[in-house]
PDB file of C-alpha atoms in Angstrom:
ATOM      1  CA  MET H  27      94.301 110.912  88.247  1.00  0.00           C
ATOM      2  CA  SER H  28      91.796 107.704  87.307  1.00  0.00           C
ATOM      3  CA  ALA H  29      88.639 107.637  86.534  1.00  0.00           C
ATOM      4  CA  LEU H  30      87.777 105.952  89.601  1.00  0.00           C
ATOM      5  CA  HIS H  31      89.619 108.041  92.185  1.00  0.00           C
ATOM      6  CA  GLU H  32      88.185 111.259  90.302  1.00  0.00           C
ATOM      7  CA  GLN H  33      84.809 110.238  91.095  1.00  0.00           C
ATOM      8  CA  ALA H  34      85.542 109.003  94.383  1.00  0.00           C
ATOM      9  CA  SER H  35      86.737 112.741  95.170  1.00  0.00           C
ATOM     10  CA  ASN H  36      83.844 114.269  93.500  1.00  0.00           C
ATOM     11  CA  ASN H  37      81.230 112.055  95.633  1.00  0.00           C
ATOM     12  CA  ILE H  38      82.466 112.873  98.908  1.00  0.00           C
ATOM     13  CA  LEU H  39      82.717 116.633  98.274  1.00  0.00           C
ATOM     14  CA  THR H  40      79.538 116.536  97.264  1.00  0.00           C
ATOM     15  CA  PHE H  41      78.042 114.347  99.984  1.00  0.00           C
ATOM     16  CA  LEU H  42      80.420 116.776 102.686  1.00  0.00           C
ATOM     17  CA  ASN H  43      79.166 120.050 101.060  1.00  0.00           C
ATOM     18  CA  GLU H  44      75.280 118.896 100.954  1.00  0.00           C
ATOM     19  CA  LYS H  45      75.705 117.572 104.335  1.00  0.00           C
ATOM     20  CA  ARG H  46      74.849 113.929 103.610  1.00  0.00           C
ATOM     21  CA  LEU H  47      77.883 112.317 105.274  1.00  0.00           C
ATOM     22  CA  ILE H  48      77.067 110.282 108.439  1.00  0.00           C
ATOM     23  CA  GLN H  49      78.659 108.207 111.351  1.00  0.00           C
ATOM     24  CA  ASN H  50      78.252 104.671 112.471  1.00  0.00           C
ATOM     25  CA  SER H  51      76.105 103.583 109.393  1.00  0.00           C
ATOM     26  CA  TRP H  52      77.361 103.183 105.894  1.00  0.00           C
ATOM     27  CA  HIS H  53      73.785 104.450 104.119  1.00  0.00           C
ATOM     28  CA  THR H  54      70.531 105.714 105.263  1.00  0.00           C
ATOM     29  CA  GLU H  55      67.656 108.393 104.208  1.00  0.00           C
ATOM     30  CA  LYS H  56      66.685 111.818 105.834  1.00  0.00           C
ATOM     31  CA  GLU H  57      64.008 113.730 104.376  1.00  0.00           C
ATOM     32  CA  GLY H  58      64.336 111.948 101.057  1.00  0.00           C
ATOM     33  CA  ARG H  59      68.147 112.568 100.549  1.00  0.00           C
ATOM     34  CA  GLU H  60      70.626 109.526 100.578  1.00  0.00           C
ATOM     35  CA  CYS H  61      73.075 110.056 103.204  1.00  0.00           C
ATOM     36  CA  ALA H  62      76.551 107.801 103.456  1.00  0.00           C
ATOM     37  CA  CYS H  63      79.628 107.401 105.651  1.00  0.00           C
ATOM     38  CA  LEU H  64      82.725 108.751 104.120  1.00  0.00           C
ATOM     39  CA  LEU H  65      83.545 105.324 102.542  1.00  0.00           C
ATOM     40  CA  GLY H  66      80.164 104.599 100.930  1.00  0.00           C
ATOM     41  CA  ALA H  67      80.005 108.094  99.723  1.00  0.00           C
ATOM     42  CA  ALA H  68      83.154 107.437  97.784  1.00  0.00           C
ATOM     43  CA  ALA H  69      82.413 104.421  96.297  1.00  0.00           C
ATOM     44  CA  GLY H  70      78.949 103.922  97.029  1.00  0.00           C
ATOM     45  CA  ILE H  71      79.244 100.670  98.935  1.00  0.00           C
ATOM     46  CA  ASP H  72      77.919  99.062 101.859  1.00  0.00           C
ATOM     47  CA  SER H  73      80.951  97.126 103.048  1.00  0.00           C
ATOM     48  CA  VAL H  74      84.770  96.910 103.334  1.00  0.00           C
ATOM     49  CA  GLU H  75      84.588  94.021 101.645  1.00  0.00           C
ATOM     50  CA  ASN H  76      83.027  95.642  98.639  1.00  0.00           C
ATOM     51  CA  CYS H  77      85.226  98.387  98.422  1.00  0.00           C
ATOM     52  CA  PRO H  78      87.046  98.080  94.939  1.00  0.00           C
ATOM     53  CA  ALA H  79      90.881  97.118  95.444  1.00  0.00           C
ATOM     54  CA  ASP H  80      92.255  99.433  92.505  1.00  0.00           C
ATOM     55  CA  LEU H  81      90.682 102.173  94.805  1.00  0.00           C
ATOM     56  CA  MET H  82      92.738 101.645  98.126  1.00  0.00           C
ATOM     57  CA  PRO H  83      93.900  99.133 100.030  1.00  0.00           C
ATOM     58  CA  THR H  84      91.596  97.094 102.380  1.00  0.00           C
ATOM     59  CA  TRP H  85      93.603  98.095 105.528  1.00  0.00           C
ATOM     60  CA  LEU H  86      92.892 101.715 104.704  1.00  0.00           C
ATOM     61  CA  ALA H  87      89.064 101.132 103.983  1.00  0.00           C
ATOM     62  CA  ASN H  88      88.898  99.292 107.306  1.00  0.00           C
ATOM     63  CA  CYS H  89      90.964 102.239 108.963  1.00  0.00           C
ATOM     64  CA  THR H  90      88.753 104.804 107.071  1.00  0.00           C
ATOM     65  CA  ILE H  91      85.453 103.562 108.625  1.00  0.00           C
ATOM     66  CA  THR H  92      87.254 103.539 112.438  1.00  0.00           C
ATOM     67  CA  LEU H  93      88.783 106.831 112.313  1.00  0.00           C
ATOM     68  CA  PHE H  94      85.979 108.748 110.374  1.00  0.00           C
ATOM     69  CA  ASP H  95      83.290 107.139 112.800  1.00  0.00           C
ATOM     70  CA  GLY H  96      85.721 107.956 115.921  1.00  0.00           C
ATOM     71  CA  LEU H  97      85.571 111.892 115.149  1.00  0.00           C
ATOM     72  CA  SER H  98      83.685 114.311 116.507  1.00  0.00           C
ATOM     73  CA  ALA H  99      80.920 114.866 114.804  1.00  0.00           C
ATOM     74  CA  GLU H 100      82.090 118.474 114.269  1.00  0.00           C
ATOM     75  CA  ASP H 101      85.117 116.881 112.722  1.00  0.00           C
ATOM     76  CA  ALA H 102      83.489 114.625 110.674  1.00  0.00           C
ATOM     77  CA  ALA H 103      81.823 117.386 108.308  1.00  0.00           C
ATOM     78  CA  ASP H 104      84.910 119.788 107.982  1.00  0.00           C
ATOM     79  CA  GLY H 105      88.559 120.031 106.575  1.00  0.00           C
ATOM     80  CA  ILE H 106      89.558 116.613 107.577  1.00  0.00           C
ATOM     81  CA  VAL H 107      87.000 115.305 105.141  1.00  0.00           C
ATOM     82  CA  ARG H 108      88.404 117.821 102.517  1.00  0.00           C
ATOM     83  CA  ARG H 109      91.716 116.445 103.024  1.00  0.00           C
ATOM     84  CA  TYR H 110      90.948 112.644 102.394  1.00  0.00           C
ATOM     85  CA  ALA H 111      88.432 113.831  99.596  1.00  0.00           C
ATOM     86  CA  THR H 112      91.616 115.727  97.792  1.00  0.00           C
ATOM     87  CA  LEU H 113      94.107 112.902  98.543  1.00  0.00           C
ATOM     88  CA  ILE H 114      92.109 110.292  97.290  1.00  0.00           C
ATOM     89  CA  GLY H 115      91.971 112.034  93.888  1.00  0.00           C
ATOM     90  CA  LYS H 116      95.822 111.667  93.916  1.00  0.00           C
ATOM     91  CA  TRP H 117      96.938 108.524  95.592  1.00  0.00           C
ATOM     92  CA  ASP H 118      95.929 105.967  92.139  1.00  0.00           C
ATOM     93  CA  ILE H 119      99.723 106.790  91.604  1.00  0.00           C
ATOM     94  CA  LEU H 120     101.057 104.883  94.810  1.00  0.00           C
ATOM     95  CA  THR H 121     102.500 101.480  94.164  1.00  0.00           C
ATOM     96  CA  ASP H 122     102.010  98.287  97.079  1.00  0.00           C
ATOM     97  CA  LYS H 123     105.300  99.299  98.267  1.00  0.00           C
ATOM     98  CA  GLN H 124     104.556 102.493  98.849  1.00  0.00           C
ATOM     99  CA  TRP H 125     101.648 101.692 100.543  1.00  0.00           C
ATOM    100  CA  ASN H 126     103.452  99.240 102.698  1.00  0.00           C
ATOM    101  CA  ASN H 127     105.813 102.151 103.773  1.00  0.00           C
ATOM    102  CA  ILE H 128     102.492 104.467 104.372  1.00  0.00           C
ATOM    103  CA  LEU H 129     101.485 101.757 106.532  1.00  0.00           C
ATOM    104  CA  ALA H 130     104.564 100.958 108.642  1.00  0.00           C
ATOM    105  CA  LYS H 131     105.551 104.607 109.091  1.00  0.00           C
ATOM    106  CA  TRP H 132     101.889 105.743 110.271  1.00  0.00           C
ATOM    107  CA  LEU H 133     101.565 102.287 112.643  1.00  0.00           C
ATOM    108  CA  ILE H 134     104.850 103.943 114.207  1.00  0.00           C
ATOM    109  CA  ARG H 135     103.229 107.150 114.664  1.00  0.00           C
ATOM    110  CA  LEU H 136     100.455 105.342 116.006  1.00  0.00           C
ATOM    111  CA  ILE H 137     102.229 103.830 118.705  1.00  0.00           C
ATOM    112  CA  ASP H 138     104.170 106.981 119.716  1.00  0.00           C
ATOM    113  CA  GLN H 139     100.712 108.732 120.043  1.00  0.00           C
ATOM    114  CA  ALA H 140      99.620 106.063 122.678  1.00  0.00           C
ATOM    115  CA  ILE H 141     102.420 106.221 124.670  1.00  0.00           C
ATOM    116  CA  ASP H 142     102.285 109.659 124.657  1.00  0.00           C
ATOM    117  CA  SER H 143      98.460 109.516 125.992  1.00  0.00           C
ATOM    118  CA  VAL H 144      99.712 107.420 129.178  1.00  0.00           C
ATOM    119  CA  PRO H 145     100.061 109.605 132.135  1.00  0.00           C
ATOM    120  CA  VAL H 146     103.643 110.435 133.551  1.00  0.00           C
ATOM    121  CA  SER H 147     102.051 109.019 137.223  1.00  0.00           C
ATOM    122  CA  ALA H 148     101.447 105.678 134.977  1.00  0.00           C
ATOM    123  CA  LYS H 149     104.929 105.718 133.503  1.00  0.00           C
ATOM    124  CA  THR H 150     106.777 105.642 137.229  1.00  0.00           C
ATOM    125  CA  GLN H 151     104.968 102.479 138.184  1.00  0.00           C
ATOM    126  CA  SER H 152     106.785  99.473 137.772  1.00  0.00           C
ATOM    127  CA  TYR H 153     105.076  98.063 135.283  1.00  0.00           C
ATOM    128  CA  TRP H 154     105.695 100.426 132.642  1.00  0.00           C
ATOM    129  CA  PRO H 155     109.431  99.594 131.709  1.00  0.00           C
ATOM    130  CA  ALA H 156     108.318  96.343 130.244  1.00  0.00           C
ATOM    131  CA  ILE H 157     105.536  98.134 128.480  1.00  0.00           C
ATOM    132  CA  ALA H 158     107.795 100.832 127.231  1.00  0.00           C
ATOM    133  CA  LYS H 159     110.430  97.992 126.124  1.00  0.00           C
ATOM    134  CA  ALA H 160     107.510  96.041 124.192  1.00  0.00           C
ATOM    135  CA  CYS H 161     106.535  99.121 122.300  1.00  0.00           C
ATOM    136  CA  GLU H 162     109.641  99.984 121.340  1.00  0.00           C
ATOM    137  CA  HIS H 163     110.552  96.193 120.169  1.00  0.00           C
ATOM    138  CA  CYS H 164     107.223  97.017 118.111  1.00  0.00           C
ATOM    139  CA  LYS H 165     108.346 100.129 116.326  1.00  0.00           C
ATOM    140  CA  THR H 166     111.860  98.692 115.417  1.00  0.00           C
ATOM    141  CA  ALA H 167     110.372  95.616 113.720  1.00  0.00           C
ATOM    142  CA  ILE H 168     107.824  97.471 111.756  1.00  0.00           C
ATOM    143  CA  SER H 169     110.383  99.879 110.895  1.00  0.00           C
ATOM    144  CA  HIS H 170     112.477  96.897 109.467  1.00  0.00           C
ATOM    145  CA  GLN H 171     109.179  95.177 108.122  1.00  0.00           C
ATOM    146  CA  ASP H 172     110.758  92.247 109.876  1.00  0.00           C
ATOM    147  CA  LYS H 173     108.065  89.936 110.452  1.00  0.00           C
ATOM    148  CA  ASP H 174     109.350  87.731 113.289  1.00  0.00           C
ATOM    149  CA  ALA H 175     110.740  90.164 115.185  1.00  0.00           C
ATOM    150  CA  ALA H 176     107.379  91.667 114.785  1.00  0.00           C
ATOM    151  CA  ARG H 177     105.340  88.738 115.829  1.00  0.00           C
ATOM    152  CA  ALA H 178     107.718  88.521 118.919  1.00  0.00           C
ATOM    153  CA  ALA H 179     107.496  91.590 119.719  1.00  0.00           C
ATOM    154  CA  ALA H 180     103.632  91.433 119.394  1.00  0.00           C
ATOM    155  CA  ARG H 181     103.379  88.795 122.181  1.00  0.00           C
ATOM    156  CA  THR H 182     105.472  90.415 124.407  1.00  0.00           C
ATOM    157  CA  ALA H 183     103.227  93.666 123.841  1.00  0.00           C
ATOM    158  CA  ASP H 184      99.964  91.706 124.264  1.00  0.00           C
ATOM    159  CA  ALA H 185     101.585  90.382 127.735  1.00  0.00           C
ATOM    160  CA  ALA H 186     101.476  93.693 129.271  1.00  0.00           C
ATOM    161  CA  PRO H 187     101.120  93.351 133.112  1.00  0.00           C
ATOM    162  CA  ARG H 188      97.457  93.001 133.498  1.00  0.00           C
ATOM    163  CA  ALA H 189      97.645  95.427 137.007  1.00  0.00           C
ATOM    164  CA  ALA H 190      98.809  98.433 134.553  1.00  0.00           C
ATOM    165  CA  ALA H 191      96.523 101.328 134.420  1.00  0.00           C
ATOM    166  CA  ARG H 192      94.048 101.355 131.568  1.00  0.00           C
ATOM    167  CA  SER H 193      96.041 103.605 129.198  1.00  0.00           C
ATOM    168  CA  ALA H 194      99.148 102.283 129.892  1.00  0.00           C
ATOM    169  CA  TYR H 195      97.538  98.407 128.943  1.00  0.00           C
ATOM    170  CA  ALA H 196      95.666 100.161 125.837  1.00  0.00           C
ATOM    171  CA  ALA H 197      98.943 101.521 124.791  1.00  0.00           C
ATOM    172  CA  ALA H 198     100.260  98.148 125.046  1.00  0.00           C
ATOM    173  CA  TYR H 199      97.904  96.701 122.931  1.00  0.00           C
ATOM    174  CA  ALA H 200      98.211  99.358 120.147  1.00  0.00           C
ATOM    175  CA  ALA H 201     101.428  98.515 119.775  1.00  0.00           C
ATOM    176  CA  ALA H 202     100.613  94.881 119.493  1.00  0.00           C
ATOM    177  CA  TYR H 203      97.927  95.011 117.064  1.00  0.00           C
ATOM    178  CA  ALA H 204     100.431  97.775 114.824  1.00  0.00           C
ATOM    179  CA  ALA H 205     103.013  94.681 115.039  1.00  0.00           C
ATOM    180  CA  ASP H 206     100.177  92.172 114.163  1.00  0.00           C
ATOM    181  CA  ALA H 207      99.111  94.574 111.178  1.00  0.00           C
ATOM    182  CA  ALA H 208     103.162  94.628 110.229  1.00  0.00           C
ATOM    183  CA  VAL H 209     103.490  91.030 110.214  1.00  0.00           C
ATOM    184  CA  TYR H 210     100.165  90.270 108.111  1.00  0.00           C
ATOM    185  CA  ALA H 211     100.891  93.138 105.813  1.00  0.00           C
ATOM    186  CA  ILE H 212     104.114  91.396 104.922  1.00  0.00           C
ATOM    187  CA  ASP H 213     102.591  88.093 105.090  1.00  0.00           C
ATOM    188  CA  ALA H 214      99.719  89.760 102.786  1.00  0.00           C
ATOM    189  CA  THR H 215      97.119  88.159 104.921  1.00  0.00           C
ATOM    190  CA  ALA H 216      93.622  89.845 105.084  1.00  0.00           C
ATOM    191  CA  ALA H 217      94.150  89.850 109.217  1.00  0.00           C
ATOM    192  CA  ALA H 218      96.357  93.113 108.331  1.00  0.00           C
ATOM    193  CA  ASP H 219      92.976  95.194 107.719  1.00  0.00           C
ATOM    194  CA  ALA H 220      91.277  94.308 111.002  1.00  0.00           C
ATOM    195  CA  ALA H 221      94.644  94.656 113.004  1.00  0.00           C
ATOM    196  CA  ALA H 222      95.370  97.924 111.803  1.00  0.00           C
ATOM    197  CA  ALA H 223      92.025  99.567 112.556  1.00  0.00           C
ATOM    198  CA  ASP H 224      92.245  97.718 116.075  1.00  0.00           C
ATOM    199  CA  ALA H 225      95.773  99.386 116.761  1.00  0.00           C
ATOM    200  CA  ALA H 226      93.984 103.060 116.042  1.00  0.00           C
ATOM    201  CA  THR H 227      91.014 101.931 118.360  1.00  0.00           C
ATOM    202  CA  TYR H 228      93.556 100.866 121.282  1.00  0.00           C
ATOM    203  CA  ALA H 229      95.420 104.164 120.834  1.00  0.00           C
ATOM    204  CA  ALA H 230      92.405 106.297 121.117  1.00  0.00           C
ATOM    205  CA  TYR H 231      91.044 104.080 124.224  1.00  0.00           C
ATOM    206  CA  ALA H 232      94.774 104.820 125.610  1.00  0.00           C
ATOM    207  CA  ALA H 233      94.107 108.781 125.008  1.00  0.00           C
ATOM    208  CA  ALA H 234      90.701 108.238 126.771  1.00  0.00           C
ATOM    209  CA  TYR H 235      91.361 106.562 129.694  1.00  0.00           C
ATOM    210  CA  ALA H 236      94.233 108.938 130.510  1.00  0.00           C
ATOM    211  CA  ALA H 237      91.808 111.913 130.371  1.00  0.00           C
ATOM    212  CA  ASP H 238      88.567 109.756 131.515  1.00  0.00           C
ATOM    213  CA  ALA H 239      86.604 111.544 128.511  1.00  0.00           C
ATOM    214  CA  ASP H 240      84.962 110.430 125.208  1.00  0.00           C
ATOM    215  CA  ALA H 241      86.205 113.911 123.975  1.00  0.00           C
ATOM    216  CA  ALA H 242      90.065 112.831 124.239  1.00  0.00           C
ATOM    217  CA  ALA H 243      89.197 109.505 122.433  1.00  0.00           C
ATOM    218  CA  ALA H 244      87.734 111.814 119.165  1.00  0.00           C
ATOM    219  CA  ALA H 245      90.801 113.909 119.643  1.00  0.00           C
ATOM    220  CA  ALA H 246      93.225 111.153 119.266  1.00  0.00           C
ATOM    221  CA  TYR H 247      91.552 109.807 115.959  1.00  0.00           C
ATOM    222  CA  LYS H 248      91.428 112.985 114.664  1.00  0.00           C
ATOM    223  CA  LYS H 249      95.211 112.869 115.107  1.00  0.00           C
ATOM    224  CA  LEU H 250      95.485 109.751 113.735  1.00  0.00           C
ATOM    225  CA  PHE H 251      93.859 110.502 110.886  1.00  0.00           C
ATOM    226  CA  ASN H 252      95.624 113.389 109.849  1.00  0.00           C
ATOM    227  CA  ALA H 253      98.762 111.284 110.403  1.00  0.00           C
ATOM    228  CA  LEU H 254      97.397 108.696 107.718  1.00  0.00           C
ATOM    229  CA  LEU H 255      96.934 111.486 105.736  1.00  0.00           C
ATOM    230  CA  ASP H 256     100.378 112.983 106.465  1.00  0.00           C
ATOM    231  CA  GLU H 257     101.879 109.762 105.279  1.00  0.00           C
ATOM    232  CA  ILE H 258      99.937 109.267 102.304  1.00  0.00           C
ATOM    233  CA  ALA H 259     100.553 113.034 100.902  1.00  0.00           C
ATOM    234  CA  ALA H 260     104.162 112.436 101.601  1.00  0.00           C
ATOM    235  CA  GLN H 261     104.158 109.374  99.656  1.00  0.00           C
ATOM    236  CA  CYS H 262     102.048 110.898  96.632  1.00  0.00           C
ATOM    237  CA  VAL H 263     105.303 113.194  96.356  1.00  0.00           C
ATOM    238  CA  SER H 264     107.733 110.827  96.578  1.00  0.00           C
ATOM    239  CA  LYS H 265     110.038 109.002  93.690  1.00  0.00           C
ATOM    240  CA  GLY H 266     109.076 105.865  95.834  1.00  0.00           C
TER     241      GLY H 266
END
């Protein structure tokens, strides 16, 4: 464990145990005590751009903010944060290839989750086959890390019928952003960072629209967060 990662892990646990983690803000002061978001607590920073590259890939920093802010207040102060703290203390062993594998596998799970959120009634509509096909093309392209196919699949998903139910349209957008993130990651461009977080946002939208409730979005963010941590944990014990 590197000193940087060990300190980040300890920092998060300290903020969590002292109930000083906050959502939707980087840093603030309450009753004379410093409070910070998950990423702010980990590294004492106030922007994704200032997150040390040695600590985590920038796409993960972006997704950390998006996923943590999307959690319910109860979940943001509980086990998932401890799990993140534990893993941040271990993931310094991961290679660039393993981080790419994590991103690809998580994006595929993200698309599946978005599709699963779409109500059965929407899946019987005339627009659904085109959306489902586009989502499958995105998953295949991401799995093969084929940037040309991913780029084409993203365009197809992005062109999903505007008349589709909001949950179905959000699922298509989640797939489109996921494919974009894969393309940008392969090309090693900064755009991957925001695209991955946007994909998570639309996957959560799909759940919220389907249930017509904010709680569904929070539950979707929690599931996405755990799925991401699952992939990181698997790579931490993998031989690459």
